Tab-separated table of C-alpha atoms in Angstrom:
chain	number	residue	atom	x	y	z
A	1	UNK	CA	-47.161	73.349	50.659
A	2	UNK	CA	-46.390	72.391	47.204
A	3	UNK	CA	-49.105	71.687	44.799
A	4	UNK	CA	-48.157	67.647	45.141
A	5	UNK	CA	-48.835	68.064	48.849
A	6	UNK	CA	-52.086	69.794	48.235
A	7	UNK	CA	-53.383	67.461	45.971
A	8	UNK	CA	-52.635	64.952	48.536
A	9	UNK	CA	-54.046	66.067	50.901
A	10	UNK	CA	-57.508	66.805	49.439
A	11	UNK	CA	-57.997	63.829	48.292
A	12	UNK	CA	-57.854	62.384	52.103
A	13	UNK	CA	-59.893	64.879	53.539
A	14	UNK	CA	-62.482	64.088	50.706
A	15	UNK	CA	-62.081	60.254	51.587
A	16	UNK	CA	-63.248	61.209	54.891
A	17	UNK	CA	-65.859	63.283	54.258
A	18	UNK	CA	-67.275	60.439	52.502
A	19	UNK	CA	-66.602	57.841	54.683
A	20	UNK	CA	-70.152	57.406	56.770
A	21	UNK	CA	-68.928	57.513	60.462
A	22	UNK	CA	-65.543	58.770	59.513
A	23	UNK	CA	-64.693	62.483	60.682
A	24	UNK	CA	-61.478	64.543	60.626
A	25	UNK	CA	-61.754	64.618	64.417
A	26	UNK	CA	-60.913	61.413	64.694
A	27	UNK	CA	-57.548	60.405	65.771
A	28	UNK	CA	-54.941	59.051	63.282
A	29	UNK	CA	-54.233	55.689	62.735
A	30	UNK	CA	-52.326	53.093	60.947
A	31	UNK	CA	-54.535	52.509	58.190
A	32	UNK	CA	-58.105	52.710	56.688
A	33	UNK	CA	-59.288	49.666	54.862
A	34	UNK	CA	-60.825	50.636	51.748
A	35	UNK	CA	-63.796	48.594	51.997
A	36	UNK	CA	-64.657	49.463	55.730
A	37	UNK	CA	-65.506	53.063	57.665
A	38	UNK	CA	-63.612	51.323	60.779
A	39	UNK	CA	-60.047	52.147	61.315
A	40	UNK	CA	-58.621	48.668	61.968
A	41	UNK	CA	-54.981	48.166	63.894
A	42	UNK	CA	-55.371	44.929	65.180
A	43	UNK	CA	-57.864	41.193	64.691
A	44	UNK	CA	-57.775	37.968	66.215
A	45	UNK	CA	-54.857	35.533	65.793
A	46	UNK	CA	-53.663	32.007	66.861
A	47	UNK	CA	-49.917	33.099	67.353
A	48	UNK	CA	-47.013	31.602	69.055
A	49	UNK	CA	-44.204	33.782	70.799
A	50	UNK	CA	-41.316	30.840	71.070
A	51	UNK	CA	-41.034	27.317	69.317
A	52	UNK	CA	-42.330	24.458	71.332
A	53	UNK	CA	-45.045	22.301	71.699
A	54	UNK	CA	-48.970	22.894	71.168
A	55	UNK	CA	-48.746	24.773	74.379
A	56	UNK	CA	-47.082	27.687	72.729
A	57	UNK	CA	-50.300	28.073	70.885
A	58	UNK	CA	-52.011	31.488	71.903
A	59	UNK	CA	-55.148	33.075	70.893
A	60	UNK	CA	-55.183	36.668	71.124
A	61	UNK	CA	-57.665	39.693	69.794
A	62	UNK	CA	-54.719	42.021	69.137
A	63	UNK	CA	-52.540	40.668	66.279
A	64	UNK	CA	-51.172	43.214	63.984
A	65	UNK	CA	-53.061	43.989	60.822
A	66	UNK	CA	-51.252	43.367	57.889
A	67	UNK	CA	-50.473	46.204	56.116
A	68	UNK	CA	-50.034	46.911	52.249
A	69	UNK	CA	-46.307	47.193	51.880
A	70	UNK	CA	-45.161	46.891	48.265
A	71	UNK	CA	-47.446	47.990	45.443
A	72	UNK	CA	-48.188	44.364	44.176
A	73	UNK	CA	-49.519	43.012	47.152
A	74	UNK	CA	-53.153	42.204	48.521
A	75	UNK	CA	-54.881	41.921	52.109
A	76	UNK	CA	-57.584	38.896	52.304
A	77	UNK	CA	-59.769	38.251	54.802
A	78	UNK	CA	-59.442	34.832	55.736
A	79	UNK	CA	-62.712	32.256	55.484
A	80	UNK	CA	-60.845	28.997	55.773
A	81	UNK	CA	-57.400	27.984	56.675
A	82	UNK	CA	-55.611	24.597	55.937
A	83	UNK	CA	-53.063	22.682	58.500
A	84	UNK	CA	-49.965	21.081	57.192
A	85	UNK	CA	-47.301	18.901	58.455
A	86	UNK	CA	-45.065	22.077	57.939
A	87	UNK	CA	-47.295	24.055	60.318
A	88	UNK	CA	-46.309	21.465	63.395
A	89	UNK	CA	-43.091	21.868	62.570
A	90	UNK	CA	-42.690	25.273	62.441
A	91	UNK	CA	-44.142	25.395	65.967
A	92	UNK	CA	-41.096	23.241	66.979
A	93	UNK	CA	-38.770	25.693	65.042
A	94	UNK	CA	-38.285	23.526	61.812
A	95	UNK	CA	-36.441	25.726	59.519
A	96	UNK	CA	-36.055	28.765	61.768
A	97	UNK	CA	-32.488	29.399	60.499
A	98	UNK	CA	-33.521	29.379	56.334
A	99	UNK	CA	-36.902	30.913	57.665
A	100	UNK	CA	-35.243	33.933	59.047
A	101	UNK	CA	-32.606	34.534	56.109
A	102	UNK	CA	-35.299	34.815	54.349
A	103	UNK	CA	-37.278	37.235	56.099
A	104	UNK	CA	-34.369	39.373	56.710
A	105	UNK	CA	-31.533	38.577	54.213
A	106	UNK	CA	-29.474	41.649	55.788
A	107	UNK	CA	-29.489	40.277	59.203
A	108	UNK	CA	-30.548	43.944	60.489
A	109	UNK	CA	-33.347	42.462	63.229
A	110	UNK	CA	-33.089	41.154	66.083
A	111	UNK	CA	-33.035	37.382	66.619
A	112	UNK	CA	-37.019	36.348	67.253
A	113	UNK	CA	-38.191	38.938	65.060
A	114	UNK	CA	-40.695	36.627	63.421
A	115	UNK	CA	-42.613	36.856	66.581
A	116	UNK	CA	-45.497	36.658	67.549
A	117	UNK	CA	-45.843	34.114	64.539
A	118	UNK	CA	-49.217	33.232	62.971
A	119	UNK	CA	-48.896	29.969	61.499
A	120	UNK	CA	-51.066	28.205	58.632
A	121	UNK	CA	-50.132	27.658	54.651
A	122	UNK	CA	-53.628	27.554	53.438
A	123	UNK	CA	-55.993	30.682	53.067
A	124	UNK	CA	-59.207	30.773	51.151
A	125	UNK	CA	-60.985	33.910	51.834
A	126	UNK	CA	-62.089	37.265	49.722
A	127	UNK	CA	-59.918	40.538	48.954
A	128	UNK	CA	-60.479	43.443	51.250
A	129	UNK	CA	-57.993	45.746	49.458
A	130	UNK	CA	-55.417	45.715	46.681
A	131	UNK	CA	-52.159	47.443	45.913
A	132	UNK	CA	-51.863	50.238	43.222
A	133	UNK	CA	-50.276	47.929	41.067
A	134	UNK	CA	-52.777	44.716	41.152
A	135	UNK	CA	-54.675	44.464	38.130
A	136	UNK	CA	-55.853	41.060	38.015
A	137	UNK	CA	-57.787	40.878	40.953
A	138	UNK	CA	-60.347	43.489	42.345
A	139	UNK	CA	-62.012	43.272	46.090
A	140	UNK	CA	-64.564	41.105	47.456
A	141	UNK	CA	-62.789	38.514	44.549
A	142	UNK	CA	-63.286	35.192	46.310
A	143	UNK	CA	-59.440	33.953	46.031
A	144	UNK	CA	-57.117	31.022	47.325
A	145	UNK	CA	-53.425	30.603	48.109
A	146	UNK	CA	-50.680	28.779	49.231
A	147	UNK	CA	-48.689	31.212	51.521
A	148	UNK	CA	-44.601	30.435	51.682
A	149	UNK	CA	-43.099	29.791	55.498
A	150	UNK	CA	-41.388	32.815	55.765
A	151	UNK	CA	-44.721	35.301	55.457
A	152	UNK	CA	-47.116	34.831	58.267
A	153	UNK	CA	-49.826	32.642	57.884
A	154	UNK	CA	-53.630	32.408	57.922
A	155	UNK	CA	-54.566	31.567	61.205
A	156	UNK	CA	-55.989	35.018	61.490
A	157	UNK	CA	-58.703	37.345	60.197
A	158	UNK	CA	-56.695	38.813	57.613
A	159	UNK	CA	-53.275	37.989	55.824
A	160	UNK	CA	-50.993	39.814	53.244
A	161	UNK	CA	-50.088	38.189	50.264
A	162	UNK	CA	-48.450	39.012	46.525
A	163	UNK	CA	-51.064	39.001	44.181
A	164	UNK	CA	-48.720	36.441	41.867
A	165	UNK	CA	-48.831	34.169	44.913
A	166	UNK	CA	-52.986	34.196	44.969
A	167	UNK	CA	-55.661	32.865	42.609
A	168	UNK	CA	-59.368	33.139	42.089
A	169	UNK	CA	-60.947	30.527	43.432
A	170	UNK	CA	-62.882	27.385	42.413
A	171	UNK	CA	-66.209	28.752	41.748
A	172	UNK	CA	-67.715	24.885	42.776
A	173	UNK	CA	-66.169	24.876	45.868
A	174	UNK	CA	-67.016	26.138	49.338
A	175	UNK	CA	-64.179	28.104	51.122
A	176	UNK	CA	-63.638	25.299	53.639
A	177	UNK	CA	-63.023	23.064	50.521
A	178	UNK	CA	-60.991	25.225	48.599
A	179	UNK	CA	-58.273	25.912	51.980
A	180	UNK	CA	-57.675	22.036	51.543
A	181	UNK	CA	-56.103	22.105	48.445
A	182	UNK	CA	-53.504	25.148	47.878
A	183	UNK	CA	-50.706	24.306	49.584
A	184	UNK	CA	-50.953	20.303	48.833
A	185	UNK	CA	-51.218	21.168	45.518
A	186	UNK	CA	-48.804	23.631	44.950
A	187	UNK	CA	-46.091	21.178	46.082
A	188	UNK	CA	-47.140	18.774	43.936
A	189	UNK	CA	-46.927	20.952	41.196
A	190	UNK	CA	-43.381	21.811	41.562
A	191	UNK	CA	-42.199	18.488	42.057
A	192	UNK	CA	-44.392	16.738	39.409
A	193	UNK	CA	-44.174	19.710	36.720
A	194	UNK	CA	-41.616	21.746	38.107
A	195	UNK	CA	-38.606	19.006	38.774
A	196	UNK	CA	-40.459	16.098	37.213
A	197	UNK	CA	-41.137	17.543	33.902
A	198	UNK	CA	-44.751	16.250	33.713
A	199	UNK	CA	-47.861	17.933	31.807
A	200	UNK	CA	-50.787	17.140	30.536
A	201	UNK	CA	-49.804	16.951	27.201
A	202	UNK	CA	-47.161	14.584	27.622
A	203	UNK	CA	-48.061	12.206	30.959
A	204	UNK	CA	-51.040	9.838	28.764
A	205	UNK	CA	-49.891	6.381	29.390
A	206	UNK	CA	-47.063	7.410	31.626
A	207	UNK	CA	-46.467	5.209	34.971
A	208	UNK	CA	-46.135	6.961	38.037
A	209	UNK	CA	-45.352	5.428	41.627
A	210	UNK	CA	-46.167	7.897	44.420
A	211	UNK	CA	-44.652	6.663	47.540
A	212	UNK	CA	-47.336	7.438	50.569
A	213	UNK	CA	-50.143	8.322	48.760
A	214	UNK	CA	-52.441	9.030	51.522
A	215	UNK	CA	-51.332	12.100	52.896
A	216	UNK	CA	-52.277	15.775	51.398
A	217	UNK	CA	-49.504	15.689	48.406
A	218	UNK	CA	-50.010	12.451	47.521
A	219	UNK	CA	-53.876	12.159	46.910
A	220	UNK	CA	-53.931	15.563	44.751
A	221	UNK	CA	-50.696	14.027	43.519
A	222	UNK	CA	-52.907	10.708	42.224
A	223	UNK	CA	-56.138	12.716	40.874
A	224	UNK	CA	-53.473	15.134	38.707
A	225	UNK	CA	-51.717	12.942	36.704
A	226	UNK	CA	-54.890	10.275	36.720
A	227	UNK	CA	-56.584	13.502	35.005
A	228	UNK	CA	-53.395	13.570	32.419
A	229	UNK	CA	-53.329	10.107	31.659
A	230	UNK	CA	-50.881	8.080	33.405
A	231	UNK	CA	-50.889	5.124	35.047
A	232	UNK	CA	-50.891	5.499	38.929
A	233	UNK	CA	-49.604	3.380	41.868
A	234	UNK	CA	-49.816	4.024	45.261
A	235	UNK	CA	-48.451	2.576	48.686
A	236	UNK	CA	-50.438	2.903	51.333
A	237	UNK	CA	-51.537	1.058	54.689
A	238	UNK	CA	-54.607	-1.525	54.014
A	239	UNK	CA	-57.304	0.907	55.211
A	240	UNK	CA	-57.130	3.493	52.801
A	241	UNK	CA	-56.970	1.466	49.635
A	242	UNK	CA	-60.590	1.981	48.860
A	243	UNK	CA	-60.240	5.750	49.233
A	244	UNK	CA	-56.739	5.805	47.184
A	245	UNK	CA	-58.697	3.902	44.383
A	246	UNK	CA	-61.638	6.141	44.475
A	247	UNK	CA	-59.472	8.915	43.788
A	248	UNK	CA	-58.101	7.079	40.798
A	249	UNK	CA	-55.476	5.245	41.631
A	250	UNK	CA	-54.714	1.926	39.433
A	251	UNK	CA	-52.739	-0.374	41.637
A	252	UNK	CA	-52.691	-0.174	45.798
A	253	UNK	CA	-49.658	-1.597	47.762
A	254	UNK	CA	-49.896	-2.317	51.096
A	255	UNK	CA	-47.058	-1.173	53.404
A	256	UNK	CA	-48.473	-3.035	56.488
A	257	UNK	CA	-48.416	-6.392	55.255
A	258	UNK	CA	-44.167	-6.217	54.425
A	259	UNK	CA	-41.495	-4.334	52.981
A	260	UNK	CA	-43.372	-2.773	49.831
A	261	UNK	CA	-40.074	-3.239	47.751
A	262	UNK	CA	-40.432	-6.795	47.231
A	263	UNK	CA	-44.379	-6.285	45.297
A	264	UNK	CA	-43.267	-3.323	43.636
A	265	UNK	CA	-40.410	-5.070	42.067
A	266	UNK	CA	-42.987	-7.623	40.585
A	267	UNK	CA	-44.154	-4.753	38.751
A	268	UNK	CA	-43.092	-3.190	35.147
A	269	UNK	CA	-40.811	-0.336	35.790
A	270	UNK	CA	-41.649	3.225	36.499
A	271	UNK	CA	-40.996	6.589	34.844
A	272	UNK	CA	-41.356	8.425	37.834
A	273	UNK	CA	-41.612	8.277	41.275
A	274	UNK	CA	-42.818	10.553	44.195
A	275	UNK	CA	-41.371	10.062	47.223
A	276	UNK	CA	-43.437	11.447	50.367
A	277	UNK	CA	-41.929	8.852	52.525
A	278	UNK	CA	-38.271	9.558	52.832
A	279	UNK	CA	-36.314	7.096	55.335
A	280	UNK	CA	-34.216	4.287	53.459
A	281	UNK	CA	-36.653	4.604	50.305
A	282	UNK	CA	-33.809	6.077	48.628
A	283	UNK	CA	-32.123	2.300	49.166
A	284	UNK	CA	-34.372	0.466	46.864
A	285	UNK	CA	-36.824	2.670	45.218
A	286	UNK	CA	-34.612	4.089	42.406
A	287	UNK	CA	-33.674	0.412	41.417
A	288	UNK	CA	-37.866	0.514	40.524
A	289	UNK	CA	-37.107	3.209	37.528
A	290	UNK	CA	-36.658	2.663	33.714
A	291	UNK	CA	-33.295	3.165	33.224
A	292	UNK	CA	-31.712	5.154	30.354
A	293	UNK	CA	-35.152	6.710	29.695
A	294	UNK	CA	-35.350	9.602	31.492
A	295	UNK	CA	-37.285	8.545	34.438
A	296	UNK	CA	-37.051	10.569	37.396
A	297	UNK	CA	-36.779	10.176	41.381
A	298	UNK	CA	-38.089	13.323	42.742
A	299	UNK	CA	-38.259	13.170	47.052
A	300	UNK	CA	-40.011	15.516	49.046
A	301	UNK	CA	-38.112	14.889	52.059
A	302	UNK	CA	-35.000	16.356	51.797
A	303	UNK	CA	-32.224	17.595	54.659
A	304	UNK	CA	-31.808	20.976	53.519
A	305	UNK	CA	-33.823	22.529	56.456
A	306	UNK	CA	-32.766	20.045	59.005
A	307	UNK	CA	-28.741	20.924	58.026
A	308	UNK	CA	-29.142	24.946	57.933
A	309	UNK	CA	-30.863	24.564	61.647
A	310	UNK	CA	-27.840	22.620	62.550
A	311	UNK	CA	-24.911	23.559	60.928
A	312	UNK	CA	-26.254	27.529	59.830
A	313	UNK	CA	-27.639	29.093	56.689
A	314	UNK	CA	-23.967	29.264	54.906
A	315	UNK	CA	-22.238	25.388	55.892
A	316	UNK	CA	-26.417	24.150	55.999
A	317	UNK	CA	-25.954	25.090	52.175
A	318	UNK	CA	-22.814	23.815	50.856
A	319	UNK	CA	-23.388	20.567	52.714
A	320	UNK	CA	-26.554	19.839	51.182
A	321	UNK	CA	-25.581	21.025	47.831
A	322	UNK	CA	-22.484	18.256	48.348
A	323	UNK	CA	-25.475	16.105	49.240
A	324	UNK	CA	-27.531	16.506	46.385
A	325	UNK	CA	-24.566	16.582	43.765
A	326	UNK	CA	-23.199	13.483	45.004
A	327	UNK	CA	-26.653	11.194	44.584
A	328	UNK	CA	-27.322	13.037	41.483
A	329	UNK	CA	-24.291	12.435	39.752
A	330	UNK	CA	-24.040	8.296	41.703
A	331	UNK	CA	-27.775	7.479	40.099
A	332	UNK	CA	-26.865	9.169	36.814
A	333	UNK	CA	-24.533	6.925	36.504
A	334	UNK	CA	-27.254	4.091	36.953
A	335	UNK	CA	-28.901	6.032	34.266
A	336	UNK	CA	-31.929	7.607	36.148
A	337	UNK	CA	-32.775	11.038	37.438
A	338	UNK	CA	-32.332	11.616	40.894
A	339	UNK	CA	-33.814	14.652	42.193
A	340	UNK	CA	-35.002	17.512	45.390
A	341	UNK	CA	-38.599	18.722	45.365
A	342	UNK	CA	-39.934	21.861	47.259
A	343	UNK	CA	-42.785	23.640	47.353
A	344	UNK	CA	-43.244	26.992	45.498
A	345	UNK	CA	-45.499	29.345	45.871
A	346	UNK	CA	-47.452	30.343	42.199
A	347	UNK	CA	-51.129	31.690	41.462
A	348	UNK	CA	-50.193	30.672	37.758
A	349	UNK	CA	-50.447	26.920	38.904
A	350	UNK	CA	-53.604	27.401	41.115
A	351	UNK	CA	-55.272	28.851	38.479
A	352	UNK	CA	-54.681	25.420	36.322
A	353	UNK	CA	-55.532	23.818	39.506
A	354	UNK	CA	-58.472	25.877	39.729
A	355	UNK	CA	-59.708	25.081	36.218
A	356	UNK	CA	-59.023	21.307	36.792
A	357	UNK	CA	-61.066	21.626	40.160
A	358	UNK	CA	-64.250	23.247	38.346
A	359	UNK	CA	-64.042	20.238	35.285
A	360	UNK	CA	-64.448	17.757	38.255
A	361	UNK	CA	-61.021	16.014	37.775
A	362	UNK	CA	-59.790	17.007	41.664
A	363	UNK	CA	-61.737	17.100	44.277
A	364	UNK	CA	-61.052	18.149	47.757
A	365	UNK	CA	-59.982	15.849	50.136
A	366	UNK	CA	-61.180	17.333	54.008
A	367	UNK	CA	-60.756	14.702	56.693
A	368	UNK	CA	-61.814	17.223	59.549
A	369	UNK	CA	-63.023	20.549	60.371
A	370	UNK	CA	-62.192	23.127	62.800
A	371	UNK	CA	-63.688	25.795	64.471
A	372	UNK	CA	-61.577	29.092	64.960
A	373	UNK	CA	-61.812	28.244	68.908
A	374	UNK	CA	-60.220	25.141	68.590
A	375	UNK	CA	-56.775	25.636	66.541
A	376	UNK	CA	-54.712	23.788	69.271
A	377	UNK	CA	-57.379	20.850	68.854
A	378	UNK	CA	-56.207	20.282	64.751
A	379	UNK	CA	-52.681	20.718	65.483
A	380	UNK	CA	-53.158	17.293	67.817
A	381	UNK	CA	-55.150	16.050	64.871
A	382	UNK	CA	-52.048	16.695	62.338
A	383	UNK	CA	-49.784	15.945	64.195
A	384	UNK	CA	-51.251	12.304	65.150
A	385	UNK	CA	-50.279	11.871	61.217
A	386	UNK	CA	-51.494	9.308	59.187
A	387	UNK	CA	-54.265	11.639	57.401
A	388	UNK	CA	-56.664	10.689	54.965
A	389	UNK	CA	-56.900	14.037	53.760
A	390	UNK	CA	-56.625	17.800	54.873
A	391	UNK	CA	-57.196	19.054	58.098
A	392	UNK	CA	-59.180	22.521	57.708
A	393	UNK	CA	-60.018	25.259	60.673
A	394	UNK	CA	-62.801	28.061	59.674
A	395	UNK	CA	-62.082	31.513	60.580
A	396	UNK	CA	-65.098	33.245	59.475
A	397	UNK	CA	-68.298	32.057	58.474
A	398	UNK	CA	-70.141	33.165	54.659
A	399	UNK	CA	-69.049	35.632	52.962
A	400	UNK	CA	-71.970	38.603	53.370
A	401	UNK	CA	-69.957	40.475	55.963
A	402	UNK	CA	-67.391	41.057	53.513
C-alpha cells in the first residue's frame, strides 16, 4: 500500500471512530453526510417516471440522494420549494429534447435517462455538505437558488447544486418566503439586466411597460426597477390592479375591458418593454417603443423549446436562430431593439436580490402554501394560471433538525 493509500485510509477509519453510532462493522455505503452519523442512500421525493398529466406525479421514500460530484458543488436540504409554470410543463415533456442535450451532450444514455425526475425550480433550505473547492459558503448556511431544468429539482429532501448557482439567503425572510422569489427573479434579471441592459444606476426616470404583470416575473419585475427609478406600467385584468399598484406600479391597464393596444398607445412611448404575454403582442407592442433611442423589446416567450421538441436539437436551432435574426434585423430597421429573454441561473444576481430583499424594496409575493403531502394539489393550483403570486410547497419544517 503506498504511503498515499495509507494516509487515506486512516483518515476514514479515524472518521469512523469518531462518528457516535458509526463502527467499521458496518456495511459500506454510498456516502456519509458530513453533518450526520446516518449513512443516507435514499429520501423522499415527488418524482415522475414519464411526461403526462398530474397523474404521473409519484411520491416515493426512496429517491436517490444526490451525491457530491464535481468539487464546486453543494448538497442542501430543502425547507421550501417554489412551483413555476415551467414545472407543469416539464411534466408534459416541454423541452425534453434541449433538456436532454443538455444533460448528456454526448448522447451516451439511454433515452429516459432523466428518470425518475424530481421537478421544482425553487429551493430555499440550509447546506448539509460542501465540495472541497466551495469557499464561500460553509454548512448549516441558510441559502436560496434558482435550479436550471436540466438538474433535478427540489421537490425532495435534498438537492445538488453549484455553489455559483446558490446564494445566502435573505436574513428577513422565512424559508417559505424566500422559495418564492429565486427563480422569478432570476429571469427577470437576465432579461431586464442581462438582454435589457438595465441597472440601477442608469433606470431613474426610465419608462418601462411589462406586459402581464401579475404573474411571478412580472411583479418582482415591477418592485425591481420601481426600486431603480423608473417609471412602471403594467397590464393586467381589473382585479389585481390594487395589488399591481401596491407593489409599485404607476399606471394599471386593464386587459379585460378591450384590446390593451388602443390605451397604451394614448400613452408617451416606452424604453422598454417586458413581454410575459407572448401571442400577437409582437403585432402591436413594438410600435409602443421610442424609436431611434435604444429602447428594447425583450419577450419571454419564445419558440426555441417548442421547435427543438419538434423539429430536434440541431434543425430546432437553426430555425429559431433564422427566427430571431429575421425580427431582429425587420424591427432594427424600425429603429428599436427586438430581443429573446431566458432565464439563467446566477448566485451573483441573488445575492443583489438578496440585499434588495433585506432594504425592503422586494417583497415576496406567496399566493398559496403547500404541504409536502399535497404536491399534486399546487400543480392544479399553477396550472389553473392566472396567479397573483408564487405558489410555494414546504418540505421540511424549522431549521433545528439541521
Amino acid at each position: 500500500m503506498t504511503s498515499l493509500r495509507r494516509l487515506v485510509h486512516s483518515r476514514v477509519l479515524l472518521h469512523l471512530s469518531e462518528s457516535p453510532g458509526v463502527h467499521s462493522s458496518l456495511p459500506r455505503c454510498g456516502r456519509l453526510l458530513s453533518t450526520s452519523s446516518r449513512c443516507r442512500t435514499v429520501m423522499p421525493a415527488w418524482v415522475i417516471d414519464k411526461y403526462g398529466s398530474n397523474e404521473v406525479l409519484r411520491f416515493t421514500k426512496n429517491a436517490s440522494f444526490p451525491i457530491i460530484n464535481y468539487p464546486n458543488e453543494v448538497i442542501v436540504k430543502v425547507f421550501a420549494a417554489g412551483l413555476n409554470p415551467i414545472d407543469v410543463a416539464m411534466r408534459g415533456g416541454y423541452g425534453a429534447a434541449t433538456l436532454s442535450m443538455k444533460r448528456d451532450p454526448l448522447n451516451i444514455k439511454q433515452s429516459g435517462s432523466e428518470f425518475p425526475l424530481v421537478l421544482g425550480r425553487d429551493v430555499s433550505g440550509v447546506i448539509m455538505e460542501c465540495g472541497l473547492d466551495v469557499k464561500y459558503f460553509r454548512e448549516r448556511d441558510e441559502v436560496w437558488a434558482a435550479i436550471p431544468p436540466w438538474k433535478q429539482g427540489s421537490l425532495a429532501e435534498f438537492v445538488v447544486l453549484s455553489a455559483n448557482e446558490v446564494s445566502h439567503k435573505p436574513k428577513c425572510l422565512s424559508h417559505i418566503e424566500a422559495a418564492a422569489i429565486p427563480y422569478v427573479a432570476t429571469t427577470a434579471w437576465s432579461a431586464l439586466v442581462n438582454t435589457g441592459g438595465l441597472r440601477k444606476d442608469n433606470c431613474a426616470n426610465k419608462r418601462i411597460l411589462i406586459l402581464g404583470g401579475s404573474g411571478g416575473v412580472g411583479t418582482f419585475a415591477v418592485q425591481m426597477v420601481k426600486a431603480w427609478g423608473a417609471h412602471v406600467t403594467v397590464t393586467c385584468s381589473q382585479n389585481a390592479e390594487r395589488f399591481l399598484r401596491g407593489l409599485g406600479a404607476d399606471h394599471v391597464v386593464d386587459y379585460t375591458a378591450g384590446p390593451v393596444e388602443e390605451p397604451l398607445s394614448a400613452l408617451e412611448k416606452f424604453d422598454l418593454i417586458l413581454d410575459n404575454v407572448g401571442g400577437d403582442t409582437e403585432r402591436w407592442a413594438l410600435k409602443l417603443l421610442k424609436p431611434w433611442s435604444g429602447s428594447k423589446y425583450v419577450t419571454l416567450v419564445t419558440p426555441f423549446m417548442q421547435n427543438t421538441d419538434r423539429l430536434g436539437v440541431a434543425d430546432g436551432m437553426m430555425q429559431t436562430a433564422a427566427t430571431v435574426a429575421s425580427k431582429a434585423l425587420k424591427h432594427l430597421m424600425k429603429g428599436v431593439h427586438y430581443r429573446w429573454g431566458f432565464f439563467a441561473p446566477s448566485g451573483s444576481a441573488l445575492d443583489e436580490i438578496r440585499d434588495m430583499v433585506d432594504a425592503k424594496q422586494i417583497r415576496p409575493v406567496v399566493e398559496e402554501t403547500f404541504s409536502f403531502s399535497h404536491v399534486p394539489q399546487a400543480f392544479e393550483k399553477v396550472e389553473k394560471g392566472h396567479a397573483r403570486g408564487k405558489t410555494v410547497v414546504q418540505i421540511s419544517k424549522g431549521g433545528d433538525d439541521v
